[in-house]
């Protein structure tokens, strides 16, 4: 049930943000072939589809427990309301403040497997560290994309950070966040939550991502930036897969 709630919630948010952004998606080369700007789906159908999926997600979350419903509701509100409706077209902080929704599925998953009508965050350190890791990773990943597609965002008048402060400053901030990711991930190992497999994966992937960020900082060719966007894509997958393997071997 928790998996279906997450899937429908994410899909519903995606449908609603695509509904709201259909005008700028039609302007940008990267997004003009999406279902709405390409005419494969009508705006009214996308709106109904998104609202239906989100309704299913909230109902399933409520059936799990109240804390799961809270995290799901906050995730939807942050992604659709804060990021898409309020900030995406107005502030370069859109990714940072909208990034909270990226970490909330971790808290949802934690509370979903906690028995009882309310759910729990106790012990709170593990889910908060995992959610924080996702939050720190999001600007690294998205800002690489934004630097690579800076002219596209500028044409659509979207104030992504690289458009507002320039690519050089954005790449310095990416490097800073890449640096923060390393201790964030290693803390999950050093505090004893996961074993050596996760520790090795966290160290190697974190240092590789940091090294790549530094490389792009000093060689900021568009092809290099795009390569780092692709390289940063599987980072979270590798870490969470290592968590699963570590726990499976432990038990």
PDB file of C-alpha atoms in Angstrom:
ATOM      1  CA  UNK A   1       0.000   0.000   0.000  1.00  0.00           C
ATOM      2  CA  UNK A   2       2.839   2.398   0.848  1.00  0.00           C
ATOM      3  CA  UNK A   3       4.465   1.788  -2.543  1.00  0.00           C
ATOM      4  CA  UNK A   4       1.229   2.519  -4.379  1.00  0.00           C
ATOM      5  CA  UNK A   5       0.714   5.675  -2.311  1.00  0.00           C
ATOM      6  CA  UNK A   6       4.195   6.940  -3.197  1.00  0.00           C
ATOM      7  CA  UNK A   7       3.820   6.065  -6.886  1.00  0.00           C
ATOM      8  CA  UNK A   8       0.414   7.717  -7.267  1.00  0.00           C
ATOM      9  CA  UNK A   9       1.497  10.762  -5.240  1.00  0.00           C
ATOM     10  CA  UNK A  10       4.605  11.342  -7.364  1.00  0.00           C
ATOM     11  CA  UNK A  11       2.720  10.727 -10.609  1.00  0.00           C
ATOM     12  CA  UNK A  12      -0.069  13.064  -9.519  1.00  0.00           C
ATOM     13  CA  UNK A  13       2.385  15.844  -8.666  1.00  0.00           C
ATOM     14  CA  UNK A  14       4.101  15.368 -12.002  1.00  0.00           C
ATOM     15  CA  UNK A  15       0.779  15.631 -13.842  1.00  0.00           C
ATOM     16  CA  UNK A  16      -0.203  18.815 -11.993  1.00  0.00           C
ATOM     17  CA  UNK A  17       3.164  20.510 -12.450  1.00  0.00           C
ATOM     18  CA  UNK A  18       3.094  19.621 -16.141  1.00  0.00           C
ATOM     19  CA  UNK A  19      -0.397  21.097 -16.329  1.00  0.00           C
ATOM     20  CA  UNK A  20       0.762  24.338 -14.733  1.00  0.00           C
ATOM     21  CA  UNK A  21       3.992  24.535 -16.760  1.00  0.00           C
ATOM     22  CA  UNK A  22       2.532  23.636 -20.157  1.00  0.00           C
ATOM     23  CA  UNK A  23       3.139  27.134 -21.524  1.00  0.00           C
ATOM     24  CA  UNK A  24       6.823  27.296 -20.639  1.00  0.00           C
ATOM     25  CA  UNK A  25       7.312  23.624 -21.559  1.00  0.00           C
ATOM     26  CA  UNK A  26       6.215  24.539 -25.083  1.00  0.00           C
ATOM     27  CA  UNK A  27       8.977  27.186 -25.250  1.00  0.00           C
ATOM     28  CA  UNK A  28      11.853  25.030 -23.999  1.00  0.00           C
ATOM     29  CA  UNK A  29      13.561  22.601 -26.374  1.00  0.00           C
ATOM     30  CA  UNK A  30      14.057  20.073 -23.577  1.00  0.00           C
ATOM     31  CA  UNK A  31      10.359  19.872 -22.687  1.00  0.00           C
ATOM     32  CA  UNK A  32       8.424  20.745 -25.822  1.00  0.00           C
ATOM     33  CA  UNK A  33       7.749  17.067 -26.626  1.00  0.00           C
ATOM     34  CA  UNK A  34       5.986  16.387 -23.329  1.00  0.00           C
ATOM     35  CA  UNK A  35       2.347  15.209 -23.631  1.00  0.00           C
ATOM     36  CA  UNK A  36       0.720  18.612 -23.059  1.00  0.00           C
ATOM     37  CA  UNK A  37       2.835  20.942 -25.249  1.00  0.00           C
ATOM     38  CA  UNK A  38       2.952  18.295 -27.981  1.00  0.00           C
ATOM     39  CA  UNK A  39      -0.844  17.941 -27.919  1.00  0.00           C
ATOM     40  CA  UNK A  40      -0.897  14.243 -27.028  1.00  0.00           C
ATOM     41  CA  UNK A  41      -2.986  15.032 -23.934  1.00  0.00           C
ATOM     42  CA  UNK A  42      -5.433  17.843 -23.263  1.00  0.00           C
ATOM     43  CA  UNK A  43      -4.872  20.164 -20.269  1.00  0.00           C
ATOM     44  CA  UNK A  44      -8.239  19.232 -18.741  1.00  0.00           C
ATOM     45  CA  UNK A  45      -7.415  15.524 -18.931  1.00  0.00           C
ATOM     46  CA  UNK A  46      -4.038  16.102 -17.302  1.00  0.00           C
ATOM     47  CA  UNK A  47      -5.646  18.113 -14.511  1.00  0.00           C
ATOM     48  CA  UNK A  48      -8.279  15.456 -13.819  1.00  0.00           C
ATOM     49  CA  UNK A  49      -5.667  12.714 -13.979  1.00  0.00           C
ATOM     50  CA  UNK A  50      -3.356  14.519 -11.550  1.00  0.00           C
ATOM     51  CA  UNK A  51      -6.086  15.278  -9.037  1.00  0.00           C
ATOM     52  CA  UNK A  52      -7.338  11.688  -9.173  1.00  0.00           C
ATOM     53  CA  UNK A  53      -3.861  10.267  -8.541  1.00  0.00           C
ATOM     54  CA  UNK A  54      -3.223  12.624  -5.643  1.00  0.00           C
ATOM     55  CA  UNK A  55      -6.607  11.761  -4.113  1.00  0.00           C
ATOM     56  CA  UNK A  56      -5.745   8.052  -4.258  1.00  0.00           C
ATOM     57  CA  UNK A  57      -2.350   8.758  -2.694  1.00  0.00           C
ATOM     58  CA  UNK A  58      -3.824  10.750   0.203  1.00  0.00           C
ATOM     59  CA  UNK A  59      -6.499   8.130   0.885  1.00  0.00           C
ATOM     60  CA  UNK A  60      -3.939   5.319   0.986  1.00  0.00           C
ATOM     61  CA  UNK A  61      -1.643   7.413   3.199  1.00  0.00           C
ATOM     62  CA  UNK A  62      -4.492   8.055   5.640  1.00  0.00           C
ATOM     63  CA  UNK A  63      -5.181   4.315   5.802  1.00  0.00           C
ATOM     64  CA  UNK A  64      -1.577   3.734   6.874  1.00  0.00           C
ATOM     65  CA  UNK A  65      -1.401   6.281   9.712  1.00  0.00           C
ATOM     66  CA  UNK A  66      -1.691   9.995  10.396  1.00  0.00           C
ATOM     67  CA  UNK A  67       2.019  10.755  10.191  1.00  0.00           C
ATOM     68  CA  UNK A  68       2.212   9.142   6.756  1.00  0.00           C
ATOM     69  CA  UNK A  69      -0.687  11.325   5.667  1.00  0.00           C
ATOM     70  CA  UNK A  70       1.139  14.395   7.007  1.00  0.00           C
ATOM     71  CA  UNK A  71       4.365  13.664   5.090  1.00  0.00           C
ATOM     72  CA  UNK A  72       2.484  12.892   1.886  1.00  0.00           C
ATOM     73  CA  UNK A  73       0.407  16.068   2.196  1.00  0.00           C
ATOM     74  CA  UNK A  74       3.478  18.221   2.861  1.00  0.00           C
ATOM     75  CA  UNK A  75       5.309  16.649  -0.072  1.00  0.00           C
ATOM     76  CA  UNK A  76       2.454  17.396  -2.457  1.00  0.00           C
ATOM     77  CA  UNK A  77       2.063  20.914  -1.080  1.00  0.00           C
ATOM     78  CA  UNK A  78       5.775  21.675  -1.413  1.00  0.00           C
ATOM     79  CA  UNK A  79       6.179  20.199  -4.886  1.00  0.00           C
ATOM     80  CA  UNK A  80       3.028  21.548  -6.496  1.00  0.00           C
ATOM     81  CA  UNK A  81       2.332  24.616  -4.366  1.00  0.00           C
ATOM     82  CA  UNK A  82       5.693  25.979  -3.218  1.00  0.00           C
ATOM     83  CA  UNK A  83       7.896  24.883  -6.121  1.00  0.00           C
ATOM     84  CA  UNK A  84       5.660  24.931  -9.195  1.00  0.00           C
ATOM     85  CA  UNK A  85       3.007  27.527  -8.393  1.00  0.00           C
ATOM     86  CA  UNK A  86       4.926  29.993  -6.213  1.00  0.00           C
ATOM     87  CA  UNK A  87       8.666  29.867  -6.852  1.00  0.00           C
ATOM     88  CA  UNK A  88       9.615  28.262 -10.152  1.00  0.00           C
ATOM     89  CA  UNK A  89       8.877  31.396 -12.180  1.00  0.00           C
ATOM     90  CA  UNK A  90       9.777  33.890  -9.465  1.00  0.00           C
ATOM     91  CA  UNK A  91      12.865  32.942  -7.460  1.00  0.00           C
ATOM     92  CA  UNK A  92      16.253  31.230  -7.918  1.00  0.00           C
ATOM     93  CA  UNK A  93      15.531  29.566  -4.560  1.00  0.00           C
ATOM     94  CA  UNK A  94      12.916  27.415  -6.295  1.00  0.00           C
ATOM     95  CA  UNK A  95      15.015  24.248  -6.216  1.00  0.00           C
ATOM     96  CA  UNK A  96      16.116  24.710  -2.606  1.00  0.00           C
ATOM     97  CA  UNK A  97      12.703  25.415  -1.092  1.00  0.00           C
ATOM     98  CA  UNK A  98      10.990  23.020  -3.473  1.00  0.00           C
ATOM     99  CA  UNK A  99      13.564  20.359  -2.672  1.00  0.00           C
ATOM    100  CA  UNK A 100      12.016  19.535   0.687  1.00  0.00           C
ATOM    101  CA  UNK A 101       9.455  17.430  -1.170  1.00  0.00           C
ATOM    102  CA  UNK A 102      12.291  15.215  -2.377  1.00  0.00           C
ATOM    103  CA  UNK A 103      13.197  14.138   1.143  1.00  0.00           C
ATOM    104  CA  UNK A 104       9.646  13.684   2.410  1.00  0.00           C
ATOM    105  CA  UNK A 105       9.102  10.263   0.747  1.00  0.00           C
ATOM    106  CA  UNK A 106      11.848   8.952   3.050  1.00  0.00           C
ATOM    107  CA  UNK A 107       9.956  10.188   6.100  1.00  0.00           C
ATOM    108  CA  UNK A 108       6.745   8.800   4.613  1.00  0.00           C
ATOM    109  CA  UNK A 109       8.355   5.392   4.160  1.00  0.00           C
ATOM    110  CA  UNK A 110       9.658   5.418   7.720  1.00  0.00           C
ATOM    111  CA  UNK A 111       6.290   6.247   9.239  1.00  0.00           C
ATOM    112  CA  UNK A 112       4.462   3.852   6.891  1.00  0.00           C
ATOM    113  CA  UNK A 113       6.255   0.841   8.362  1.00  0.00           C
ATOM    114  CA  UNK A 114       5.707   2.020  11.940  1.00  0.00           C
ATOM    115  CA  UNK A 115       2.717   0.276  13.503  1.00  0.00           C
ATOM    116  CA  UNK A 116      -0.108   2.211  15.101  1.00  0.00           C
ATOM    117  CA  UNK A 117      -2.649   4.833  14.022  1.00  0.00           C
ATOM    118  CA  UNK A 118      -0.248   7.755  14.380  1.00  0.00           C
ATOM    119  CA  UNK A 119       3.123   6.405  13.256  1.00  0.00           C
ATOM    120  CA  UNK A 120       6.490   7.419  14.631  1.00  0.00           C
ATOM    121  CA  UNK A 121       9.781   9.098  13.864  1.00  0.00           C
ATOM    122  CA  UNK A 122      11.578   7.426  16.748  1.00  0.00           C
ATOM    123  CA  UNK A 123      14.522   6.985  16.461  1.00  0.00           C
ATOM    124  CA  UNK A 124      14.469  10.125  14.332  1.00  0.00           C
ATOM    125  CA  UNK A 125      18.138  10.441  13.315  1.00  0.00           C
ATOM    126  CA  UNK A 126      18.159   7.796  10.584  1.00  0.00           C
ATOM    127  CA  UNK A 127      15.152   8.976   8.526  1.00  0.00           C
ATOM    128  CA  UNK A 128      16.127  12.626   8.959  1.00  0.00           C
ATOM    129  CA  UNK A 129      19.677  11.948   7.734  1.00  0.00           C
ATOM    130  CA  UNK A 130      18.332   9.994   4.758  1.00  0.00           C
ATOM    131  CA  UNK A 131      15.858  12.767   3.927  1.00  0.00           C
ATOM    132  CA  UNK A 132      18.610  15.364   4.343  1.00  0.00           C
ATOM    133  CA  UNK A 133      20.842  13.445   1.938  1.00  0.00           C
ATOM    134  CA  UNK A 134      18.131  13.589  -0.732  1.00  0.00           C
ATOM    135  CA  UNK A 135      17.607  17.294  -0.070  1.00  0.00           C
ATOM    136  CA  UNK A 136      21.328  18.058  -0.488  1.00  0.00           C
ATOM    137  CA  UNK A 137      21.580  15.945  -3.660  1.00  0.00           C
ATOM    138  CA  UNK A 138      18.678  17.670  -5.465  1.00  0.00           C
ATOM    139  CA  UNK A 139      20.376  21.059  -6.136  1.00  0.00           C
ATOM    140  CA  UNK A 140      23.553  19.315  -7.313  1.00  0.00           C
ATOM    141  CA  UNK A 141      21.621  17.249  -9.840  1.00  0.00           C
ATOM    142  CA  UNK A 142      19.166  19.928 -10.996  1.00  0.00           C
ATOM    143  CA  UNK A 143      21.679  22.785 -11.143  1.00  0.00           C
ATOM    144  CA  UNK A 144      23.908  20.687 -13.417  1.00  0.00           C
ATOM    145  CA  UNK A 145      20.876  20.370 -15.687  1.00  0.00           C
ATOM    146  CA  UNK A 146      20.132  24.083 -15.384  1.00  0.00           C
ATOM    147  CA  UNK A 147      23.698  25.082 -16.259  1.00  0.00           C
ATOM    148  CA  UNK A 148      23.628  22.788 -19.285  1.00  0.00           C
ATOM    149  CA  UNK A 149      20.252  24.213 -20.390  1.00  0.00           C
ATOM    150  CA  UNK A 150      20.821  27.792 -19.227  1.00  0.00           C
ATOM    151  CA  UNK A 151      19.780  29.359 -22.533  1.00  0.00           C
ATOM    152  CA  UNK A 152      16.597  27.272 -22.583  1.00  0.00           C
ATOM    153  CA  UNK A 153      15.578  28.423 -19.106  1.00  0.00           C
ATOM    154  CA  UNK A 154      16.488  31.992 -19.963  1.00  0.00           C
ATOM    155  CA  UNK A 155      14.323  31.894 -23.097  1.00  0.00           C
ATOM    156  CA  UNK A 156      11.384  30.654 -20.999  1.00  0.00           C
ATOM    157  CA  UNK A 157      12.113  33.357 -18.373  1.00  0.00           C
ATOM    158  CA  UNK A 158      12.560  30.839 -15.568  1.00  0.00           C
ATOM    159  CA  UNK A 159      14.935  32.258 -12.910  1.00  0.00           C
ATOM    160  CA  UNK A 160      16.917  29.100 -12.297  1.00  0.00           C
ATOM    161  CA  UNK A 161      20.066  29.804 -10.303  1.00  0.00           C
ATOM    162  CA  UNK A 162      22.512  29.655 -13.256  1.00  0.00           C
ATOM    163  CA  UNK A 163      20.327  32.126 -15.174  1.00  0.00           C
ATOM    164  CA  UNK A 164      20.322  34.614 -12.277  1.00  0.00           C
ATOM    165  CA  UNK A 165      23.884  34.346 -10.902  1.00  0.00           C
ATOM    166  CA  UNK A 166      25.704  32.926 -13.902  1.00  0.00           C
ATOM    167  CA  UNK A 167      27.163  29.508 -14.605  1.00  0.00           C
ATOM    168  CA  UNK A 168      30.453  30.083 -12.755  1.00  0.00           C
ATOM    169  CA  UNK A 169      28.769  30.951  -9.445  1.00  0.00           C
ATOM    170  CA  UNK A 170      26.277  28.124  -9.892  1.00  0.00           C
ATOM    171  CA  UNK A 171      29.098  25.620 -10.411  1.00  0.00           C
ATOM    172  CA  UNK A 172      30.806  26.833  -7.230  1.00  0.00           C
ATOM    173  CA  UNK A 173      27.578  26.262  -5.314  1.00  0.00           C
ATOM    174  CA  UNK A 174      27.216  22.815  -6.877  1.00  0.00           C
ATOM    175  CA  UNK A 175      30.712  21.973  -5.658  1.00  0.00           C
ATOM    176  CA  UNK A 176      29.802  23.172  -2.169  1.00  0.00           C
ATOM    177  CA  UNK A 177      26.701  20.978  -2.062  1.00  0.00           C
ATOM    178  CA  UNK A 178      28.715  18.047  -3.458  1.00  0.00           C
ATOM    179  CA  UNK A 179      31.138  18.530  -0.579  1.00  0.00           C
ATOM    180  CA  UNK A 180      28.268  18.522   1.947  1.00  0.00           C
ATOM    181  CA  UNK A 181      26.903  15.276   0.485  1.00  0.00           C
ATOM    182  CA  UNK A 182      30.022  13.314   1.472  1.00  0.00           C
ATOM    183  CA  UNK A 183      29.757  13.692   5.294  1.00  0.00           C
ATOM    184  CA  UNK A 184      25.958  13.423   5.075  1.00  0.00           C
ATOM    185  CA  UNK A 185      26.206   9.994   3.465  1.00  0.00           C
ATOM    186  CA  UNK A 186      29.146   8.810   5.575  1.00  0.00           C
ATOM    187  CA  UNK A 187      27.291   9.763   8.758  1.00  0.00           C
ATOM    188  CA  UNK A 188      24.816   6.973   8.023  1.00  0.00           C
ATOM    189  CA  UNK A 189      27.743   4.541   8.162  1.00  0.00           C
ATOM    190  CA  UNK A 190      29.758   6.119  10.964  1.00  0.00           C
ATOM    191  CA  UNK A 191      26.722   6.245  13.257  1.00  0.00           C
ATOM    192  CA  UNK A 192      26.235   2.513  12.762  1.00  0.00           C
ATOM    193  CA  UNK A 193      23.020   2.505  10.773  1.00  0.00           C
ATOM    194  CA  UNK A 194      24.539   0.630   7.830  1.00  0.00           C
ATOM    195  CA  UNK A 195      27.518  -1.641   7.304  1.00  0.00           C
ATOM    196  CA  UNK A 196      30.747  -1.642   5.278  1.00  0.00           C
ATOM    197  CA  UNK A 197      29.101  -2.167   1.879  1.00  0.00           C
ATOM    198  CA  UNK A 198      27.168   1.059   2.268  1.00  0.00           C
ATOM    199  CA  UNK A 199      30.231   2.782   3.714  1.00  0.00           C
ATOM    200  CA  UNK A 200      32.367   1.926   0.686  1.00  0.00           C
ATOM    201  CA  UNK A 201      29.651   2.892  -1.806  1.00  0.00           C
ATOM    202  CA  UNK A 202      28.999   6.179   0.027  1.00  0.00           C
ATOM    203  CA  UNK A 203      32.692   7.073   0.152  1.00  0.00           C
ATOM    204  CA  UNK A 204      33.520   6.143  -3.447  1.00  0.00           C
ATOM    205  CA  UNK A 205      30.398   7.648  -5.037  1.00  0.00           C
ATOM    206  CA  UNK A 206      30.580  10.770  -2.880  1.00  0.00           C
ATOM    207  CA  UNK A 207      34.234  11.436  -3.702  1.00  0.00           C
ATOM    208  CA  UNK A 208      33.618  10.672  -7.385  1.00  0.00           C
ATOM    209  CA  UNK A 209      30.770  13.165  -7.497  1.00  0.00           C
ATOM    210  CA  UNK A 210      32.880  15.775  -5.679  1.00  0.00           C
ATOM    211  CA  UNK A 211      35.818  15.190  -8.023  1.00  0.00           C
ATOM    212  CA  UNK A 212      33.505  15.546 -11.013  1.00  0.00           C
ATOM    213  CA  UNK A 213      32.088  18.783  -9.637  1.00  0.00           C
ATOM    214  CA  UNK A 214      35.594  20.195  -9.211  1.00  0.00           C
ATOM    215  CA  UNK A 215      36.501  19.054 -12.716  1.00  0.00           C
ATOM    216  CA  UNK A 216      33.513  20.867 -14.206  1.00  0.00           C
ATOM    217  CA  UNK A 217      34.249  23.926 -12.068  1.00  0.00           C
ATOM    218  CA  UNK A 218      37.659  24.279 -13.720  1.00  0.00           C
ATOM    219  CA  UNK A 219      36.590  22.981 -17.154  1.00  0.00           C
ATOM    220  CA  UNK A 220      33.039  24.322 -17.487  1.00  0.00           C
ATOM    221  CA  UNK A 221      32.373  23.196 -21.052  1.00  0.00           C
ATOM    222  CA  UNK A 222      28.705  22.458 -21.710  1.00  0.00           C
ATOM    223  CA  UNK A 223      29.485  18.841 -22.614  1.00  0.00           C
ATOM    224  CA  UNK A 224      31.281  18.368 -19.272  1.00  0.00           C
ATOM    225  CA  UNK A 225      28.367  19.837 -17.349  1.00  0.00           C
ATOM    226  CA  UNK A 226      25.954  17.531 -19.157  1.00  0.00           C
ATOM    227  CA  UNK A 227      28.163  14.533 -18.377  1.00  0.00           C
ATOM    228  CA  UNK A 228      28.083  15.409 -14.678  1.00  0.00           C
ATOM    229  CA  UNK A 229      24.309  15.728 -14.783  1.00  0.00           C
ATOM    230  CA  UNK A 230      24.176  12.165 -16.117  1.00  0.00           C
ATOM    231  CA  UNK A 231      26.801  10.947 -13.628  1.00  0.00           C
ATOM    232  CA  UNK A 232      24.931  12.452 -10.670  1.00  0.00           C
ATOM    233  CA  UNK A 233      21.687  10.729 -11.720  1.00  0.00           C
ATOM    234  CA  UNK A 234      22.380   7.250 -10.246  1.00  0.00           C
ATOM    235  CA  UNK A 235      23.987   8.586  -7.045  1.00  0.00           C
ATOM    236  CA  UNK A 236      20.945   8.138  -4.803  1.00  0.00           C
ATOM    237  CA  UNK A 237      20.059   4.833  -6.449  1.00  0.00           C
ATOM    238  CA  UNK A 238      23.499   3.448  -5.602  1.00  0.00           C
ATOM    239  CA  UNK A 239      23.300   4.608  -1.988  1.00  0.00           C
ATOM    240  CA  UNK A 240      19.805   3.278  -1.354  1.00  0.00           C
ATOM    241  CA  UNK A 241      20.631   0.008  -3.128  1.00  0.00           C
ATOM    242  CA  UNK A 242      23.681  -0.344  -0.867  1.00  0.00           C
ATOM    243  CA  UNK A 243      21.438   0.245   2.164  1.00  0.00           C
ATOM    244  CA  UNK A 244      19.150  -2.573   1.040  1.00  0.00           C
ATOM    245  CA  UNK A 245      22.062  -4.972   0.428  1.00  0.00           C
ATOM    246  CA  UNK A 246      23.649  -4.137   3.782  1.00  0.00           C
ATOM    247  CA  UNK A 247      20.433  -4.736   5.709  1.00  0.00           C
ATOM    248  CA  UNK A 248      19.634  -7.918   3.746  1.00  0.00           C
ATOM    249  CA  UNK A 249      23.064  -9.391   4.529  1.00  0.00           C
ATOM    250  CA  UNK A 250      22.785  -8.370   8.166  1.00  0.00           C
ATOM    251  CA  UNK A 251      19.515 -10.214   8.702  1.00  0.00           C
TER     252      UNK A 251
END
